Amino acid sequence: MSSPRPRPRREPTPPPRPRARRGWHRLLPSWRLLLGVGLLGVIAVVGLFFYGYSVVTVPTPNQLASAQASIVYYNDGRNEIGRLGATNREVVPLSAVPVPVREAVLAAENRSFYTDNGISPKGVARALWTNLTGGSIQGGSTITQQYVKNTYLTQSRTWKRKIEEFFITLKVDKQLSKDQILADYLNTIYFGRGAYGVQAAARAYFGVDASHLSVQQGAVLAALIQAPNNYDPALGAANAARLAARYRYVLSGMASQHWLPAGVDVNAALPRIASPRPQDQYGGPKGYLLAQARAELLAHGFSDQQIDYGGLRIVTTFDKTAQTAAQHAMATGLPTKNASGVHAALVAVQPGTGAVRAMWGGANYVARQFNNATEATLQPGSTFKAFTLADALQHGISLHSRFSGMSPYRIPGDPNPVKNEFNTSYGKTVDLLQATAESINTAYVDLVATQLNPQDILNDAVLAGIPRNTAGLKPNDRITLGTASVRPIDMANAYATFAAGGVRSSWFTIERVLGSNGGLLYLHKSVPQQVFDPAVVADVTYALQQVVANPLGSGTAAQALGRPAAGKTGTAALTPGTTTSAWFVGFTPQLSTAVAFYRGDGTGDLDGVGGLSTFFGADYPAHIWTAFTKAALAGQPVLPLPKPANLGRVINPAPTPPPTPTPTGSPTGTPTGSPGVSPSPAGTPTATAPVPTGTPTPGLAPTQGLAPTQGLAPARGPSLAGASSPPGLSGG
């Protein structure tokens, strides 16, 4: 059989060739290309996202975002004096913000806050579209994004900042709890009126703490967040209308989320909103208290940064009742007639502790940033005689000792005589009680020139509280007339040493400082020192009481106080025929206060001010002191001052009248002379104060022929070197 014939091989049919594109179709990419590019784009976006997420870190919070004003309180730790620092913010925990207030903020700004990841897709899309179509750079504006922008970034509106905001927001949302983010947001967001954070806003708009905000008040604050300057009703009727609409939006949002508490109507009326208060934190007399607090904080080592941004809680020594009394006494008691350029000071110190309870350094710190109470240096005049009394008593000289009352008085070797006011003479000799009550200069200079060492008086003034480096504090015979230049705060503190029975404490105004978290950062500790014997102080106090109690005393205005008081007037003159400073310094057991006046730079003449031909410490200073002390101590117990100790021996006792002759035999007739006159007991000074003669006796020398008591400092020649005023012009 033959083999079958092989079939011829057939070539495979080639696939049909694609139809060539013609026309505009040739310009379109293929679907494969599109798919590839799309995949590459997704990979690039994902890669960029992870790259951005990895390289963008959460920065350190901005200092200003967490800055808190430091709050200065009165000594009760509750009533606020004012704030230090430019940022009005007080951080409070979330628990201090009522839940409905928190929910009002969520209704206004971010209703999905507790469920989103910090980014709003709709918000991002809206912002992206606005940015791409030529609008301003916008953000997604969730609460977390707002918090990130305010806390970690600048306010610049650039793509770079928006990209950083996006990634930081995602990280912060993972790192912090929602409650922590909300708490930080509520403490950093700006509400207008200079108020940062919900606590400051609650006070600015409603005068309450955040914890006491009502639902309606919370809705108002939530409405303000979007644009405070567009919604604050105090800025105009248009703002008020916009606020009303935004307020309704917030309440409606709360209702839609079932957050509106029962009993609160979605159409509830706007609550009453307080008028804005002036933002000038240093305005008025309180500015001097705030400036003093800052100065003392710096002295204790606190930095400006801590003070301005650290949210310190500063409890001062200032007593609200006393400070109010000081401001009222000055506001109502200062002279108005011919008073241009007149300055005054009032400062009160608590005896035994040195705590400054009240301070009036001027009417308005913003207008004049010079504290008259702590910076003015004025000649204190006769208020300095108290230190001479202390020195005399320590040297065994009794208050009943007598010295020259004649004016003028000449110190051996000194060509310049010492004069009493109006060159009045008070008799050949006067005792120290009268010399103190009527402020007789000649008696005090006679005491110093013949019995004491001026250096000892200087040392006693320093012991009482006068700084040793006080300008013009020199050991000369006129030191007793107050020729040094002393600050009112130092005079008040020195007299507080007498009020405390000889116990001196340094004055201070900061009691304690707490951090923003309540931790104790500083606590003042007084270090009292017994610098004078209480018996010496008792006699000094008794003499100073005569200034007030004696009908002829120079401080009788203080009798209106209605409680025991001791004090001393003082006037000084840098040139003859003028008054360049006038004082009243006095104390009760609870308070020592100095009131001082001067004019211009301290060289101006006070005579004629207030209609007075001569401006004495007995007038405006004493009246203001009395008004202040009476109000400051209202309701406090009336405490006695110490009884005199009657120290020392009498120098230059009053001459004893000769005894009435006694007949040796029985009278034979009517005796001659004036019957019925009994002599004063020997050695007892007459109780009647000598009446000023009004006629000066020129050239009277120191008490002649009256030897000093054994053991006392001997008389010396004059020591006038370094006197800070023309001889004989201070005193009063």
CSV table of N, CA, C and O in Angstrom, one decimal, residues 552-620:
chain,number,residue,atom,x,y,z
A,552,LEU,N,-1.9,123.5,122.2
A,552,LEU,CA,-1.0,124.3,121.4
A,552,LEU,C,-0.1,123.5,120.5
A,552,LEU,O,0.7,124.1,119.8
A,553,GLY,N,-0.4,122.2,120.4
A,553,GLY,CA,0.4,121.3,119.6
A,553,GLY,C,0.2,121.6,118.1
A,553,GLY,O,-0.8,122.1,117.7
A,554,SER,N,1.2,121.2,117.3
A,554,SER,CA,1.2,121.5,115.9
A,554,SER,C,0.4,120.5,115.1
A,554,SER,O,0.1,120.7,113.9
A,555,GLY,N,-0.1,119.4,115.8
A,555,GLY,CA,-0.8,118.3,115.1
A,555,GLY,C,-2.2,118.1,115.6
A,555,GLY,O,-2.7,117.0,115.6
A,556,THR,N,-2.8,119.2,116.1
A,556,THR,CA,-4.1,119.0,116.8
A,556,THR,C,-5.2,118.5,115.8
A,556,THR,O,-6.2,118.0,116.2
A,557,ALA,N,-5.0,118.7,114.5
A,557,ALA,CA,-5.9,118.2,113.5
A,557,ALA,C,-6.2,116.7,113.7
A,557,ALA,O,-7.3,116.2,113.4
A,558,ALA,N,-5.2,116.0,114.2
A,558,ALA,CA,-5.3,114.5,114.3
A,558,ALA,C,-6.2,114.1,115.5
A,558,ALA,O,-6.5,112.9,115.7
A,559,GLN,N,-6.6,115.1,116.3
A,559,GLN,CA,-7.5,114.7,117.4
A,559,GLN,C,-8.8,114.2,116.8
A,559,GLN,O,-9.5,113.4,117.5
A,560,ALA,N,-9.2,114.6,115.6
A,560,ALA,CA,-10.4,114.1,115.0
A,560,ALA,C,-10.4,112.6,114.7
A,560,ALA,O,-11.4,112.0,114.3
A,561,LEU,N,-9.2,112.0,114.8
A,561,LEU,CA,-9.1,110.5,114.6
A,561,LEU,C,-10.0,109.8,115.6
A,561,LEU,O,-10.5,108.7,115.3
A,562,GLY,N,-10.1,110.3,116.8
A,562,GLY,CA,-10.9,109.6,117.8
A,562,GLY,C,-10.3,108.4,118.5
A,562,GLY,O,-11.0,107.6,119.1
A,563,ARG,N,-9.0,108.2,118.4
A,563,ARG,CA,-8.2,107.2,119.0
A,563,ARG,C,-6.8,107.7,119.3
A,563,ARG,O,-6.4,108.6,118.7
A,564,PRO,N,-6.1,107.0,120.3
A,564,PRO,CA,-4.8,107.5,120.6
A,564,PRO,C,-3.9,107.5,119.4
A,564,PRO,O,-3.8,106.6,118.6
A,565,ALA,N,-3.1,108.6,119.2
A,565,ALA,CA,-2.2,108.8,118.1
A,565,ALA,C,-1.0,109.6,118.5
A,565,ALA,O,-1.1,110.5,119.4
A,566,ALA,N,0.1,109.4,117.9
A,566,ALA,CA,1.3,110.1,118.1
A,566,ALA,C,1.9,110.5,116.8
A,566,ALA,O,1.7,109.8,115.8
A,567,GLY,N,2.5,111.7,116.7
A,567,GLY,CA,3.0,112.1,115.4
A,567,GLY,C,3.8,113.4,115.5
A,567,GLY,O,4.0,113.9,116.6
A,568,LYS,N,4.2,113.8,114.3
A,568,LYS,CA,5.0,115.1,114.3
A,568,LYS,C,4.9,115.7,113.0
A,568,LYS,O,4.9,115.1,111.9
A,569,THR,N,4.7,117.1,113.0
A,569,THR,CA,4.7,117.9,111.8
A,569,THR,C,6.1,118.2,111.4
A,569,THR,O,7.0,118.1,112.2
A,570,GLY,N,6.2,118.6,110.2
A,570,GLY,CA,7.6,119.0,109.7
A,570,GLY,C,7.4,119.9,108.5
A,570,GLY,O,6.6,119.6,107.6
A,571,THR,N,8.2,121.0,108.5
A,571,THR,CA,8.3,121.8,107.3
A,571,THR,C,9.8,122.1,107.1
A,571,THR,O,10.6,122.1,108.0
A,572,ALA,N,10.1,122.4,105.8
A,572,ALA,CA,11.5,122.7,105.5
A,572,ALA,C,11.5,123.8,104.4
A,572,ALA,O,10.6,123.9,103.6
A,573,ALA,N,12.6,124.5,104.4
A,573,ALA,CA,12.8,125.6,103.4
A,573,ALA,C,14.2,125.6,102.9
A,573,ALA,O,15.2,125.6,103.6
A,574,LEU,N,14.3,125.5,101.6
A,574,LEU,CA,15.7,125.5,101.0
A,574,LEU,C,16.2,127.0,100.8
A,574,LEU,O,17.4,127.2,100.7
A,575,THR,N,15.2,127.9,100.8
A,575,THR,CA,15.6,129.3,100.7
A,575,THR,C,14.8,130.1,101.7
A,575,THR,O,13.6,129.7,102.0
A,576,PRO,N,15.3,131.2,102.3
A,576,PRO,CA,14.5,131.9,103.3
A,576,PRO,C,13.1,132.4,102.8
A,576,PRO,O,13.0,132.7,101.6
A,577,GLY,N,12.1,132.4,103.6
A,577,GLY,CA,10.8,132.9,103.3
A,577,GLY,C,10.0,132.0,102.4
A,577,GLY,O,9.0,132.4,101.8
A,578,THR,N,10.4,130.7,102.3
A,578,THR,CA,9.6,129.7,101.5
A,578,THR,C,9.3,128.5,102.3
A,578,THR,O,9.9,128.3,103.4
A,579,THR,N,8.5,127.6,101.8
A,579,THR,CA,8.3,126.3,102.3
A,579,THR,C,8.4,125.3,101.1
A,579,THR,O,7.6,125.4,100.2
A,580,THR,N,9.4,124.4,101.2
A,580,THR,CA,9.7,123.5,100.1
A,580,THR,C,9.3,122.1,100.3
A,580,THR,O,9.2,121.3,99.4
A,581,SER,N,8.9,121.8,101.6
A,581,SER,CA,8.3,120.5,101.9
A,581,SER,C,7.5,120.6,103.2
A,581,SER,O,7.9,121.4,104.1
A,582,ALA,N,6.5,119.8,103.3
A,582,ALA,CA,5.6,119.9,104.5
A,582,ALA,C,5.2,118.4,104.7
A,582,ALA,O,4.8,117.7,103.8
A,583,TRP,N,5.2,118.1,106.0
A,583,TRP,CA,5.0,116.7,106.4
A,583,TRP,C,4.0,116.5,107.6
A,583,TRP,O,3.9,117.4,108.4
A,584,PHE,N,3.4,115.4,107.7
A,584,PHE,CA,2.9,114.9,108.9
A,584,PHE,C,3.2,113.4,108.9
A,584,PHE,O,2.8,112.7,108.0
A,585,VAL,N,3.9,112.9,110.0
A,585,VAL,CA,4.2,111.5,110.1
A,585,VAL,C,3.7,111.1,111.5
A,585,VAL,O,4.0,111.8,112.5
A,586,GLY,N,2.8,110.1,111.5
A,586,GLY,CA,2.2,109.7,112.8
A,586,GLY,C,1.9,108.2,112.8
A,586,GLY,O,1.9,107.5,111.8
A,587,PHE,N,1.5,107.8,114.0
A,587,PHE,CA,1.2,106.3,114.1
A,587,PHE,C,0.1,106.1,115.2
A,587,PHE,O,0.0,106.9,116.1
A,588,THR,N,-0.5,105.0,115.0
A,588,THR,CA,-1.3,104.3,116.1
A,588,THR,C,-0.6,102.9,116.3
A,588,THR,O,0.3,102.6,115.5
A,589,PRO,N,-1.0,102.1,117.2
A,589,PRO,CA,-0.4,100.8,117.3
A,589,PRO,C,-0.5,99.9,116.1
A,589,PRO,O,0.3,99.0,115.9
A,590,GLN,N,-1.5,100.2,115.2
A,590,GLN,CA,-1.7,99.3,114.0
A,590,GLN,C,-1.1,99.9,112.8
A,590,GLN,O,-0.9,99.1,111.8
A,591,LEU,N,-0.8,101.2,112.7
A,591,LEU,CA,-0.4,101.7,111.4
A,591,LEU,C,0.5,103.0,111.6
A,591,LEU,O,0.2,103.8,112.4
A,592,SER,N,1.5,103.0,110.8
A,592,SER,CA,2.4,104.2,110.8
A,592,SER,C,2.4,104.8,109.4
A,592,SER,O,2.6,104.1,108.4
A,593,THR,N,2.1,106.1,109.3
A,593,THR,CA,1.8,106.7,108.0
A,593,THR,C,2.5,108.0,107.9
A,593,THR,O,2.6,108.8,108.8
A,594,ALA,N,3.1,108.2,106.7
A,594,ALA,CA,3.7,109.5,106.3
A,594,ALA,C,3.0,110.2,105.2
A,594,ALA,O,2.6,109.5,104.2
A,595,VAL,N,2.7,111.5,105.3
A,595,VAL,CA,2.1,112.3,104.3
A,595,VAL,C,3.1,113.4,104.0
A,595,VAL,O,3.5,114.1,105.0
A,596,ALA,N,3.4,113.6,102.8
A,596,ALA,CA,4.4,114.7,102.4
A,596,ALA,C,4.0,115.4,101.2
A,596,ALA,O,3.3,114.9,100.3
A,597,PHE,N,4.3,116.7,101.2
A,597,PHE,CA,4.0,117.6,100.0
A,597,PHE,C,5.3,118.3,99.5
A,597,PHE,O,6.2,118.6,100.3
A,598,TYR,N,5.4,118.5,98.2
A,598,TYR,CA,6.4,119.3,97.7
A,598,TYR,C,5.9,119.9,96.3
A,598,TYR,O,4.8,119.5,95.9
A,599,ARG,N,6.7,120.8,95.7
A,599,ARG,CA,6.3,121.4,94.5
A,599,ARG,C,7.4,121.3,93.4
A,599,ARG,O,8.6,121.5,93.8
A,600,GLY,N,7.0,121.0,92.2
A,600,GLY,CA,7.9,121.0,91.1
A,600,GLY,C,9.0,119.9,91.3
A,600,GLY,O,8.7,118.7,91.6
A,601,ASP,N,10.2,120.3,91.3
A,601,ASP,CA,11.3,119.4,91.5
A,601,ASP,C,11.8,119.3,92.9
A,601,ASP,O,12.8,118.8,93.2
A,602,GLY,N,11.0,119.9,93.8
A,602,GLY,CA,11.4,119.9,95.2
A,602,GLY,C,11.9,121.2,95.7
A,602,GLY,O,12.1,121.4,96.9
A,603,THR,N,12.1,122.1,94.8
A,603,THR,CA,12.6,123.5,95.2
A,603,THR,C,11.5,124.5,95.1
A,603,THR,O,11.8,125.7,95.4
A,604,GLY,N,10.4,124.2,94.6
A,604,GLY,CA,9.3,125.1,94.4
A,604,GLY,C,8.7,125.5,95.8
A,604,GLY,O,8.8,124.7,96.8
A,605,ASP,N,8.1,126.7,95.9
A,605,ASP,CA,7.5,127.2,97.1
A,605,ASP,C,6.1,126.8,97.3
A,605,ASP,O,5.2,127.0,96.4
A,606,LEU,N,5.8,126.1,98.4
A,606,LEU,CA,4.4,125.7,98.7
A,606,LEU,C,3.6,126.8,99.3
A,606,LEU,O,2.3,126.7,99.4
A,607,ASP,N,4.2,127.9,99.8
A,607,ASP,CA,3.4,129.0,100.4
A,607,ASP,C,2.4,129.5,99.4
A,607,ASP,O,2.8,129.8,98.2
A,608,GLY,N,1.2,129.7,99.8
A,608,GLY,CA,0.2,130.2,98.9
A,608,GLY,C,-0.7,129.1,98.4
A,608,GLY,O,-1.8,129.4,97.9
A,609,VAL,N,-0.2,127.8,98.4
A,609,VAL,CA,-1.0,126.7,97.9
A,609,VAL,C,-2.2,126.5,98.8
A,609,VAL,O,-2.1,126.6,100.1
A,610,GLY,N,-3.4,126.3,98.2
A,610,GLY,CA,-4.6,126.1,99.0
A,610,GLY,C,-5.1,127.3,99.7
A,610,GLY,O,-5.9,127.2,100.7
A,611,GLY,N,-4.6,128.5,99.4
A,611,GLY,CA,-5.0,129.7,100.0
A,611,GLY,C,-4.2,130.0,101.3
A,611,GLY,O,-4.6,130.9,102.0
A,612,LEU,N,-3.2,129.2,101.6
A,612,LEU,CA,-2.5,129.3,102.9
A,612,LEU,C,-1.3,130.2,102.7
A,612,LEU,O,-0.5,130.0,101.8
A,613,SER,N,-1.1,131.3,103.5
A,613,SER,CA,0.0,132.1,103.3
A,613,SER,C,1.3,131.4,103.6
A,613,SER,O,2.4,131.6,103.0
A,614,THR,N,1.3,130.5,104.6
A,614,THR,CA,2.4,129.6,104.9
A,614,THR,C,1.9,128.1,104.9
A,614,THR,O,0.9,127.9,105.7
A,615,PHE,N,2.5,127.3,104.2
A,615,PHE,CA,2.0,125.9,104.0
A,615,PHE,C,2.7,125.0,105.1
A,615,PHE,O,3.8,124.6,104.9
A,616,PHE,N,2.0,124.8,106.2
A,616,PHE,CA,2.5,124.0,107.3
A,616,PHE,C,2.1,122.5,107.2
A,616,PHE,O,1.1,122.2,106.6
A,617,GLY,N,2.9,121.7,107.8
A,617,GLY,CA,2.5,120.3,108.0
A,617,GLY,C,1.3,120.1,108.8
A,617,GLY,O,0.6,119.0,108.7
A,618,ALA,N,0.9,121.1,109.6
A,618,ALA,CA,-0.3,121.0,110.4
A,618,ALA,C,-1.5,121.2,109.6
A,618,ALA,O,-2.6,120.8,110.2
A,619,ASP,N,-1.5,121.6,108.4
A,619,ASP,CA,-2.6,121.8,107.6
A,619,ASP,C,-3.0,120.6,106.7
A,619,ASP,O,-3.4,119.6,107.2
A,620,TYR,N,-2.8,120.7,105.4
A,620,TYR,CA,-3.2,119.7,104.5
A,620,TYR,C,-2.6,118.3,104.9
A,620,TYR,O,-3.3,117.3,104.9
